[in-house]
Amino acid sequence: MKLTEAQIKDRLEDFPDWEYEDNAIHTSLEFENFREVFSTMTRIAFEAERLQHHPDWSNVYNELSITLTTHDHGGVTENDFELAAAIEDILNA
């Protein structure tokens, strides 16, 4: 079920590096080099497959932009926050 804007803003308190815009949550990350960002993307891809929820993302050299939304529901759902939490776990490992 699509979350309300108030619910999203409340949940984002646990995700200080993420922001809500255009019916999605977003983060931008910078890494040491391309190999580091690609390695992280690979780990995120395995988690996304496990959760059956996939990010919209783009990578340019050492930068990674991630957007999470649930297209079937037309906005942000708990699935997006579940994947965001998994991404944060990977980044903090």
PDB file of N, CA and C in Angstrom:
ATOM      1  N   MET A   1       0.828  -1.172   0.000  1.00  0.00           N
ATOM      2  CA  MET A   1       0.000   0.000   0.000  1.00  0.00           C
ATOM      3  C   MET A   1       0.883   1.250   0.000  1.00  0.00           C
ATOM      4  N   LYS A   2       0.506   2.220  -0.808  1.00  0.00           N
ATOM      5  CA  LYS A   2       1.249   3.477  -0.911  1.00  0.00           C
ATOM      6  C   LYS A   2       1.176   4.226   0.419  1.00  0.00           C
ATOM      7  N   LEU A   3       2.323   4.714   0.861  1.00  0.00           N
ATOM      8  CA  LEU A   3       2.389   5.476   2.101  1.00  0.00           C
ATOM      9  C   LEU A   3       1.983   6.930   1.854  1.00  0.00           C
ATOM     10  N   THR A   4       1.435   7.557   2.888  1.00  0.00           N
ATOM     11  CA  THR A   4       1.109   8.977   2.789  1.00  0.00           C
ATOM     12  C   THR A   4       2.394   9.792   2.907  1.00  0.00           C
ATOM     13  N   GLU A   5       2.323  11.042   2.509  1.00  0.00           N
ATOM     14  CA  GLU A   5       3.495  11.904   2.615  1.00  0.00           C
ATOM     15  C   GLU A   5       3.942  12.032   4.071  1.00  0.00           C
ATOM     16  N   ALA A   6       2.990  12.112   4.999  1.00  0.00           N
ATOM     17  CA  ALA A   6       3.333  12.203   6.426  1.00  0.00           C
ATOM     18  C   ALA A   6       4.040  10.936   6.895  1.00  0.00           C
ATOM     19  N   GLN A   7       3.564   9.767   6.460  1.00  0.00           N
ATOM     20  CA  GLN A   7       4.213   8.502   6.828  1.00  0.00           C
ATOM     21  C   GLN A   7       5.627   8.439   6.265  1.00  0.00           C
ATOM     22  N   ILE A   8       5.791   8.890   5.037  1.00  0.00           N
ATOM     23  CA  ILE A   8       7.115   8.870   4.400  1.00  0.00           C
ATOM     24  C   ILE A   8       8.077   9.775   5.161  1.00  0.00           C
ATOM     25  N   LYS A   9       7.644  10.980   5.466  1.00  0.00           N
ATOM     26  CA  LYS A   9       8.511  11.917   6.188  1.00  0.00           C
ATOM     27  C   LYS A   9       8.865  11.374   7.565  1.00  0.00           C
ATOM     28  N   ASP A  10       7.926  10.704   8.207  1.00  0.00           N
ATOM     29  CA  ASP A  10       8.194  10.086   9.504  1.00  0.00           C
ATOM     30  C   ASP A  10       9.245   8.986   9.372  1.00  0.00           C
ATOM     31  N   ARG A  11       9.089   8.130   8.369  1.00  0.00           N
ATOM     32  CA  ARG A  11      10.042   7.028   8.149  1.00  0.00           C
ATOM     33  C   ARG A  11      11.423   7.553   7.760  1.00  0.00           C
ATOM     34  N   LEU A  12      11.472   8.670   7.041  1.00  0.00           N
ATOM     35  CA  LEU A  12      12.755   9.230   6.602  1.00  0.00           C
ATOM     36  C   LEU A  12      13.610   9.725   7.761  1.00  0.00           C
ATOM     37  N   GLU A  13      13.018   9.897   8.931  1.00  0.00           N
ATOM     38  CA  GLU A  13      13.812  10.291  10.097  1.00  0.00           C
ATOM     39  C   GLU A  13      14.882   9.246  10.405  1.00  0.00           C
ATOM     40  N   ASP A  14      14.630   7.990  10.023  1.00  0.00           N
ATOM     41  CA  ASP A  14      15.607   6.910  10.215  1.00  0.00           C
ATOM     42  C   ASP A  14      16.608   6.818   9.066  1.00  0.00           C
ATOM     43  N   PHE A  15      16.433   7.646   8.042  1.00  0.00           N
ATOM     44  CA  PHE A  15      17.274   7.599   6.840  1.00  0.00           C
ATOM     45  C   PHE A  15      17.746   9.019   6.499  1.00  0.00           C
ATOM     46  N   PRO A  16      18.684   9.559   7.278  1.00  0.00           N
ATOM     47  CA  PRO A  16      19.070  10.966   7.102  1.00  0.00           C
ATOM     48  C   PRO A  16      19.708  11.292   5.749  1.00  0.00           C
ATOM     49  N   ASP A  17      20.227  10.309   5.043  1.00  0.00           N
ATOM     50  CA  ASP A  17      20.865  10.561   3.746  1.00  0.00           C
ATOM     51  C   ASP A  17      19.898  10.419   2.573  1.00  0.00           C
ATOM     52  N   TRP A  18      18.619  10.198   2.880  1.00  0.00           N
ATOM     53  CA  TRP A  18      17.601  10.019   1.850  1.00  0.00           C
ATOM     54  C   TRP A  18      16.630  11.197   1.899  1.00  0.00           C
ATOM     55  N   GLU A  19      16.036  11.494   0.739  1.00  0.00           N
ATOM     56  CA  GLU A  19      15.025  12.555   0.681  1.00  0.00           C
ATOM     57  C   GLU A  19      13.846  12.095  -0.163  1.00  0.00           C
ATOM     58  N   TYR A  20      12.712  12.719   0.053  1.00  0.00           N
ATOM     59  CA  TYR A  20      11.482  12.391  -0.662  1.00  0.00           C
ATOM     60  C   TYR A  20      11.199  13.458  -1.710  1.00  0.00           C
ATOM     61  N   GLU A  21      10.999  13.012  -2.953  1.00  0.00           N
ATOM     62  CA  GLU A  21      10.693  13.928  -4.048  1.00  0.00           C
ATOM     63  C   GLU A  21      10.095  13.133  -5.197  1.00  0.00           C
ATOM     64  N   ASP A  22       9.090  13.688  -5.847  1.00  0.00           N
ATOM     65  CA  ASP A  22       8.474  13.068  -7.032  1.00  0.00           C
ATOM     66  C   ASP A  22       8.004  11.643  -6.762  1.00  0.00           C
ATOM     67  N   ASN A  23       7.302  11.426  -5.649  1.00  0.00           N
ATOM     68  CA  ASN A  23       6.745  10.111  -5.302  1.00  0.00           C
ATOM     69  C   ASN A  23       7.800   9.025  -5.180  1.00  0.00           C
ATOM     70  N   ALA A  24       8.996   9.396  -4.739  1.00  0.00           N
ATOM     71  CA  ALA A  24      10.081   8.424  -4.579  1.00  0.00           C
ATOM     72  C   ALA A  24      11.024   8.913  -3.485  1.00  0.00           C
ATOM     73  N   ILE A  25      11.830   7.981  -2.968  1.00  0.00           N
ATOM     74  CA  ILE A  25      12.898   8.375  -2.057  1.00  0.00           C
ATOM     75  C   ILE A  25      14.218   8.223  -2.804  1.00  0.00           C
ATOM     76  N   HIS A  26      15.134   9.148  -2.518  1.00  0.00           N
ATOM     77  CA  HIS A  26      16.379   9.244  -3.282  1.00  0.00           C
ATOM     78  C   HIS A  26      17.574   9.398  -2.350  1.00  0.00           C
ATOM     79  N   THR A  27      18.713   8.881  -2.817  1.00  0.00           N
ATOM     80  CA  THR A  27      19.989   9.184  -2.184  1.00  0.00           C
ATOM     81  C   THR A  27      21.058   9.250  -3.262  1.00  0.00           C
ATOM     82  N   SER A  28      22.102  10.002  -2.988  1.00  0.00           N
ATOM     83  CA  SER A  28      23.267  10.083  -3.874  1.00  0.00           C
ATOM     84  C   SER A  28      24.499   9.782  -3.048  1.00  0.00           C
ATOM     85  N   LEU A  29      25.369   8.952  -3.600  1.00  0.00           N
ATOM     86  CA  LEU A  29      26.542   8.481  -2.870  1.00  0.00           C
ATOM     87  C   LEU A  29      27.798   8.707  -3.691  1.00  0.00           C
ATOM     88  N   GLU A  30      28.895   8.928  -2.999  1.00  0.00           N
ATOM     89  CA  GLU A  30      30.194   9.064  -3.661  1.00  0.00           C
ATOM     90  C   GLU A  30      31.157   8.067  -3.031  1.00  0.00           C
ATOM     91  N   PHE A  31      31.894   7.367  -3.879  1.00  0.00           N
ATOM     92  CA  PHE A  31      32.815   6.330  -3.440  1.00  0.00           C
ATOM     93  C   PHE A  31      34.245   6.710  -3.810  1.00  0.00           C
ATOM     94  N   GLU A  32      35.180   5.920  -3.332  1.00  0.00           N
ATOM     95  CA  GLU A  32      36.603   6.156  -3.598  1.00  0.00           C
ATOM     96  C   GLU A  32      36.922   6.051  -5.095  1.00  0.00           C
ATOM     97  N   ASN A  33      36.320   5.049  -5.761  1.00  0.00           N
ATOM     98  CA  ASN A  33      36.627   4.801  -7.167  1.00  0.00           C
ATOM     99  C   ASN A  33      35.523   3.956  -7.790  1.00  0.00           C
ATOM    100  N   PHE A  34      35.647   3.689  -9.084  1.00  0.00           N
ATOM    101  CA  PHE A  34      34.631   2.927  -9.804  1.00  0.00           C
ATOM    102  C   PHE A  34      34.494   1.508  -9.269  1.00  0.00           C
ATOM    103  N   ARG A  35      35.594   0.862  -8.958  1.00  0.00           N
ATOM    104  CA  ARG A  35      35.534  -0.516  -8.467  1.00  0.00           C
ATOM    105  C   ARG A  35      34.725  -0.603  -7.176  1.00  0.00           C
ATOM    106  N   GLU A  36      34.906   0.370  -6.294  1.00  0.00           N
ATOM    107  CA  GLU A  36      34.173   0.371  -5.024  1.00  0.00           C
ATOM    108  C   GLU A  36      32.666   0.567  -5.248  1.00  0.00           C
ATOM    109  N   VAL A  37      32.310   1.502  -6.126  1.00  0.00           N
ATOM    110  CA  VAL A  37      30.887   1.721  -6.381  1.00  0.00           C
ATOM    111  C   VAL A  37      30.274   0.508  -7.069  1.00  0.00           C
ATOM    112  N   PHE A  38      30.983  -0.102  -7.998  1.00  0.00           N
ATOM    113  CA  PHE A  38      30.437  -1.259  -8.708  1.00  0.00           C
ATOM    114  C   PHE A  38      30.280  -2.448  -7.768  1.00  0.00           C
ATOM    115  N   SER A  39      31.213  -2.639  -6.876  1.00  0.00           N
ATOM    116  CA  SER A  39      31.109  -3.702  -5.876  1.00  0.00           C
ATOM    117  C   SER A  39      29.875  -3.491  -4.995  1.00  0.00           C
ATOM    118  N   THR A  40      29.657  -2.257  -4.587  1.00  0.00           N
ATOM    119  CA  THR A  40      28.485  -1.942  -3.768  1.00  0.00           C
ATOM    120  C   THR A  40      27.202  -2.171  -4.551  1.00  0.00           C
ATOM    121  N   MET A  41      27.180  -1.778  -5.807  1.00  0.00           N
ATOM    122  CA  MET A  41      26.003  -2.005  -6.644  1.00  0.00           C
ATOM    123  C   MET A  41      25.702  -3.494  -6.777  1.00  0.00           C
ATOM    124  N   THR A  42      26.732  -4.303  -6.874  1.00  0.00           N
ATOM    125  CA  THR A  42      26.535  -5.750  -6.971  1.00  0.00           C
ATOM    126  C   THR A  42      25.892  -6.291  -5.705  1.00  0.00           C
ATOM    127  N   ARG A  43      26.373  -5.851  -4.553  1.00  0.00           N
ATOM    128  CA  ARG A  43      25.771  -6.299  -3.285  1.00  0.00           C
ATOM    129  C   ARG A  43      24.325  -5.825  -3.167  1.00  0.00           C
ATOM    130  N   ILE A  44      24.060  -4.596  -3.595  1.00  0.00           N
ATOM    131  CA  ILE A  44      22.685  -4.094  -3.575  1.00  0.00           C
ATOM    132  C   ILE A  44      21.811  -4.915  -4.518  1.00  0.00           C
ATOM    133  N   ALA A  45      22.339  -5.277  -5.674  1.00  0.00           N
ATOM    134  CA  ALA A  45      21.573  -6.070  -6.640  1.00  0.00           C
ATOM    135  C   ALA A  45      21.146  -7.409  -6.051  1.00  0.00           C
ATOM    136  N   PHE A  46      22.029  -8.059  -5.299  1.00  0.00           N
ATOM    137  CA  PHE A  46      21.661  -9.329  -4.667  1.00  0.00           C
ATOM    138  C   PHE A  46      20.547  -9.128  -3.642  1.00  0.00           C
ATOM    139  N   GLU A  47      20.614  -8.050  -2.865  1.00  0.00           N
ATOM    140  CA  GLU A  47      19.555  -7.756  -1.890  1.00  0.00           C
ATOM    141  C   GLU A  47      18.246  -7.425  -2.599  1.00  0.00           C
ATOM    142  N   ALA A  48      18.323  -6.663  -3.681  1.00  0.00           N
ATOM    143  CA  ALA A  48      17.125  -6.318  -4.442  1.00  0.00           C
ATOM    144  C   ALA A  48      16.454  -7.576  -4.988  1.00  0.00           C
ATOM    145  N   GLU A  49      17.245  -8.504  -5.477  1.00  0.00           N
ATOM    146  CA  GLU A  49      16.690  -9.772  -5.961  1.00  0.00           C
ATOM    147  C   GLU A  49      16.045 -10.555  -4.824  1.00  0.00           C
ATOM    148  N   ARG A  50      16.707 -10.586  -3.681  1.00  0.00           N
ATOM    149  CA  ARG A  50      16.160 -11.310  -2.532  1.00  0.00           C
ATOM    150  C   ARG A  50      14.812 -10.721  -2.123  1.00  0.00           C
ATOM    151  N   LEU A  51      14.712  -9.398  -2.159  1.00  0.00           N
ATOM    152  CA  LEU A  51      13.485  -8.715  -1.760  1.00  0.00           C
ATOM    153  C   LEU A  51      12.474  -8.609  -2.903  1.00  0.00           C
ATOM    154  N   GLN A  52      12.893  -8.965  -4.116  1.00  0.00           N
ATOM    155  CA  GLN A  52      12.060  -8.805  -5.309  1.00  0.00           C
ATOM    156  C   GLN A  52      11.556  -7.367  -5.444  1.00  0.00           C
ATOM    157  N   HIS A  53      12.478  -6.438  -5.214  1.00  0.00           N
ATOM    158  CA  HIS A  53      12.168  -5.009  -5.323  1.00  0.00           C
ATOM    159  C   HIS A  53      13.442  -4.332  -5.826  1.00  0.00           C
ATOM    160  N   HIS A  54      13.355  -3.653  -6.945  1.00  0.00           N
ATOM    161  CA  HIS A  54      14.562  -3.212  -7.639  1.00  0.00           C
ATOM    162  C   HIS A  54      14.646  -1.688  -7.724  1.00  0.00           C
ATOM    163  N   PRO A  55      15.847  -1.148  -7.540  1.00  0.00           N
ATOM    164  CA  PRO A  55      16.023   0.305  -7.577  1.00  0.00           C
ATOM    165  C   PRO A  55      16.089   0.841  -9.001  1.00  0.00           C
ATOM    166  N   ASP A  56      15.767   2.117  -9.121  1.00  0.00           N
ATOM    167  CA  ASP A  56      16.144   2.881 -10.311  1.00  0.00           C
ATOM    168  C   ASP A  56      17.443   3.557  -9.898  1.00  0.00           C
ATOM    169  N   TRP A  57      18.497   3.347 -10.671  1.00  0.00           N
ATOM    170  CA  TRP A  57      19.774   3.919 -10.255  1.00  0.00           C
ATOM    171  C   TRP A  57      20.615   4.287 -11.455  1.00  0.00           C
ATOM    172  N   SER A  58      21.585   5.148 -11.197  1.00  0.00           N
ATOM    173  CA  SER A  58      22.542   5.502 -12.242  1.00  0.00           C
ATOM    174  C   SER A  58      23.912   5.649 -11.601  1.00  0.00           C
ATOM    175  N   ASN A  59      24.924   5.340 -12.398  1.00  0.00           N
ATOM    176  CA  ASN A  59      26.302   5.371 -11.933  1.00  0.00           C
ATOM    177  C   ASN A  59      27.154   6.101 -12.956  1.00  0.00           C
ATOM    178  N   VAL A  60      27.937   7.060 -12.474  1.00  0.00           N
ATOM    179  CA  VAL A  60      28.953   7.723 -13.282  1.00  0.00           C
ATOM    180  C   VAL A  60      30.232   7.703 -12.464  1.00  0.00           C
ATOM    181  N   TYR A  61      31.223   6.966 -12.961  1.00  0.00           N
ATOM    182  CA  TYR A  61      32.508   6.743 -12.310  1.00  0.00           C
ATOM    183  C   TYR A  61      32.343   6.370 -10.844  1.00  0.00           C
ATOM    184  N   ASN A  62      32.551   7.289  -9.909  1.00  0.00           N
ATOM    185  CA  ASN A  62      32.505   6.920  -8.489  1.00  0.00           C
ATOM    186  C   ASN A  62      31.231   7.415  -7.800  1.00  0.00           C
ATOM    187  N   GLU A  63      30.248   7.833  -8.573  1.00  0.00           N
ATOM    188  CA  GLU A  63      29.000   8.344  -8.008  1.00  0.00           C
ATOM    189  C   GLU A  63      27.844   7.409  -8.329  1.00  0.00           C
ATOM    190  N   LEU A  64      26.954   7.265  -7.351  1.00  0.00           N
ATOM    191  CA  LEU A  64      25.786   6.402  -7.493  1.00  0.00           C
ATOM    192  C   LEU A  64      24.567   7.160  -6.999  1.00  0.00           C
ATOM    193  N   SER A  65      23.551   7.249  -7.840  1.00  0.00           N
ATOM    194  CA  SER A  65      22.268   7.836  -7.458  1.00  0.00           C
ATOM    195  C   SER A  65      21.238   6.720  -7.433  1.00  0.00           C
ATOM    196  N   ILE A  66      20.473   6.653  -6.347  1.00  0.00           N
ATOM    197  CA  ILE A  66      19.476   5.596  -6.176  1.00  0.00           C
ATOM    198  C   ILE A  66      18.116   6.233  -5.937  1.00  0.00           C
ATOM    199  N   THR A  67      17.114   5.741  -6.656  1.00  0.00           N
ATOM    200  CA  THR A  67      15.730   6.159  -6.477  1.00  0.00           C
ATOM    201  C   THR A  67      14.901   4.913  -6.213  1.00  0.00           C
ATOM    202  N   LEU A  68      14.075   4.984  -5.170  1.00  0.00           N
ATOM    203  CA  LEU A  68      13.201   3.867  -4.830  1.00  0.00           C
ATOM    204  C   LEU A  68      11.750   4.331  -4.849  1.00  0.00           C
ATOM    205  N   THR A  69      10.934   3.596  -5.567  1.00  0.00           N
ATOM    206  CA  THR A  69       9.491   3.803  -5.607  1.00  0.00           C
ATOM    207  C   THR A  69       8.861   2.480  -6.009  1.00  0.00           C
ATOM    208  N   THR A  70       7.598   2.323  -5.707  1.00  0.00           N
ATOM    209  CA  THR A  70       6.890   1.100  -6.079  1.00  0.00           C
ATOM    210  C   THR A  70       5.932   1.464  -7.206  1.00  0.00           C
ATOM    211  N   HIS A  71       6.327   1.159  -8.430  1.00  0.00           N
ATOM    212  CA  HIS A  71       5.572   1.575  -9.606  1.00  0.00           C
ATOM    213  C   HIS A  71       4.141   1.040  -9.578  1.00  0.00           C
ATOM    214  N   ASP A  72       3.950  -0.200  -9.114  1.00  0.00           N
ATOM    215  CA  ASP A  72       2.613  -0.797  -9.074  1.00  0.00           C
ATOM    216  C   ASP A  72       1.656  -0.025  -8.174  1.00  0.00           C
ATOM    217  N   HIS A  73       2.189   0.691  -7.191  1.00  0.00           N
ATOM    218  CA  HIS A  73       1.354   1.445  -6.250  1.00  0.00           C
ATOM    219  C   HIS A  73       1.437   2.954  -6.481  1.00  0.00           C
ATOM    220  N   GLY A  74       2.232   3.371  -7.440  1.00  0.00           N
ATOM    221  CA  GLY A  74       2.307   4.777  -7.782  1.00  0.00           C
ATOM    222  C   GLY A  74       2.960   5.658  -6.740  1.00  0.00           C
ATOM    223  N   GLY A  75       3.882   5.077  -5.975  1.00  0.00           N
ATOM    224  CA  GLY A  75       4.575   5.876  -4.970  1.00  0.00           C
ATOM    225  C   GLY A  75       5.381   5.017  -4.028  1.00  0.00           C
ATOM    226  N   VAL A  76       5.697   5.579  -2.882  1.00  0.00           N
ATOM    227  CA  VAL A  76       6.568   4.925  -1.902  1.00  0.00           C
ATOM    228  C   VAL A  76       5.749   3.989  -1.011  1.00  0.00           C
ATOM    229  N   THR A  77       6.282   2.776  -0.811  1.00  0.00           N
ATOM    230  CA  THR A  77       5.662   1.783   0.073  1.00  0.00           C
ATOM    231  C   THR A  77       6.705   1.289   1.073  1.00  0.00           C
ATOM    232  N   GLU A  78       6.268   0.423   1.959  1.00  0.00           N
ATOM    233  CA  GLU A  78       7.206  -0.177   2.914  1.00  0.00           C
ATOM    234  C   GLU A  78       8.300  -0.960   2.199  1.00  0.00           C
ATOM    235  N   ASN A  79       8.006  -1.496   1.011  1.00  0.00           N
ATOM    236  CA  ASN A  79       9.032  -2.214   0.245  1.00  0.00           C
ATOM    237  C   ASN A  79      10.228  -1.315  -0.056  1.00  0.00           C
ATOM    238  N   ASP A  80       9.959  -0.053  -0.326  1.00  0.00           N
ATOM    239  CA  ASP A  80      11.045   0.887  -0.616  1.00  0.00           C
ATOM    240  C   ASP A  80      11.909   1.117   0.616  1.00  0.00           C
ATOM    241  N   PHE A  81      11.272   1.241   1.768  1.00  0.00           N
ATOM    242  CA  PHE A  81      12.043   1.437   2.994  1.00  0.00           C
ATOM    243  C   PHE A  81      12.779   0.161   3.406  1.00  0.00           C
ATOM    244  N   GLU A  82      12.211  -0.995   3.080  1.00  0.00           N
ATOM    245  CA  GLU A  82      12.914  -2.249   3.363  1.00  0.00           C
ATOM    246  C   GLU A  82      14.196  -2.334   2.531  1.00  0.00           C
ATOM    247  N   LEU A  83      14.120  -1.965   1.256  1.00  0.00           N
ATOM    248  CA  LEU A  83      15.316  -1.973   0.418  1.00  0.00           C
ATOM    249  C   LEU A  83      16.282  -0.866   0.848  1.00  0.00           C
ATOM    250  N   ALA A  84      15.769   0.301   1.206  1.00  0.00           N
ATOM    251  CA  ALA A  84      16.644   1.379   1.688  1.00  0.00           C
ATOM    252  C   ALA A  84      17.409   0.932   2.929  1.00  0.00           C
ATOM    253  N   ALA A  85      16.742   0.211   3.828  1.00  0.00           N
ATOM    254  CA  ALA A  85      17.415  -0.292   5.036  1.00  0.00           C
ATOM    255  C   ALA A  85      18.500  -1.291   4.666  1.00  0.00           C
ATOM    256  N   ALA A  86      18.218  -2.164   3.699  1.00  0.00           N
ATOM    257  CA  ALA A  86      19.222  -3.132   3.251  1.00  0.00           C
ATOM    258  C   ALA A  86      20.413  -2.407   2.622  1.00  0.00           C
ATOM    259  N   ILE A  87      20.146  -1.359   1.852  1.00  0.00           N
ATOM    260  CA  ILE A  87      21.225  -0.576   1.246  1.00  0.00           C
ATOM    261  C   ILE A  87      22.069   0.082   2.332  1.00  0.00           C
ATOM    262  N   GLU A  88      21.427   0.648   3.333  1.00  0.00           N
ATOM    263  CA  GLU A  88      22.162   1.271   4.436  1.00  0.00           C
ATOM    264  C   GLU A  88      23.023   0.245   5.168  1.00  0.00           C
ATOM    265  N   ASP A  89      22.497  -0.963   5.359  1.00  0.00           N
ATOM    266  CA  ASP A  89      23.289  -2.025   6.003  1.00  0.00           C
ATOM    267  C   ASP A  89      24.534  -2.342   5.180  1.00  0.00           C
ATOM    268  N   ILE A  90      24.381  -2.404   3.862  1.00  0.00           N
ATOM    269  CA  ILE A  90      25.525  -2.672   2.983  1.00  0.00           C
ATOM    270  C   ILE A  90      26.546  -1.540   3.089  1.00  0.00           C
ATOM    271  N   LEU A  91      26.072  -0.315   3.088  1.00  0.00           N
ATOM    272  CA  LEU A  91      26.978   0.835   3.144  1.00  0.00           C
ATOM    273  C   LEU A  91      27.712   0.926   4.472  1.00  0.00           C
ATOM    274  N   ASN A  92      27.086   0.445   5.523  1.00  0.00           N
ATOM    275  CA  ASN A  92      27.679   0.543   6.858  1.00  0.00           C
ATOM    276  C   ASN A  92      28.404  -0.719   7.300  1.00  0.00           C
ATOM    277  N   ALA A  93      28.500  -1.699   6.403  1.00  0.00           N
ATOM    278  CA  ALA A  93      29.156  -2.974   6.755  1.00  0.00           C
ATOM    279  C   ALA A  93      30.664  -2.805   6.817  1.00  0.00           C
TER     280      ALA A  93
END
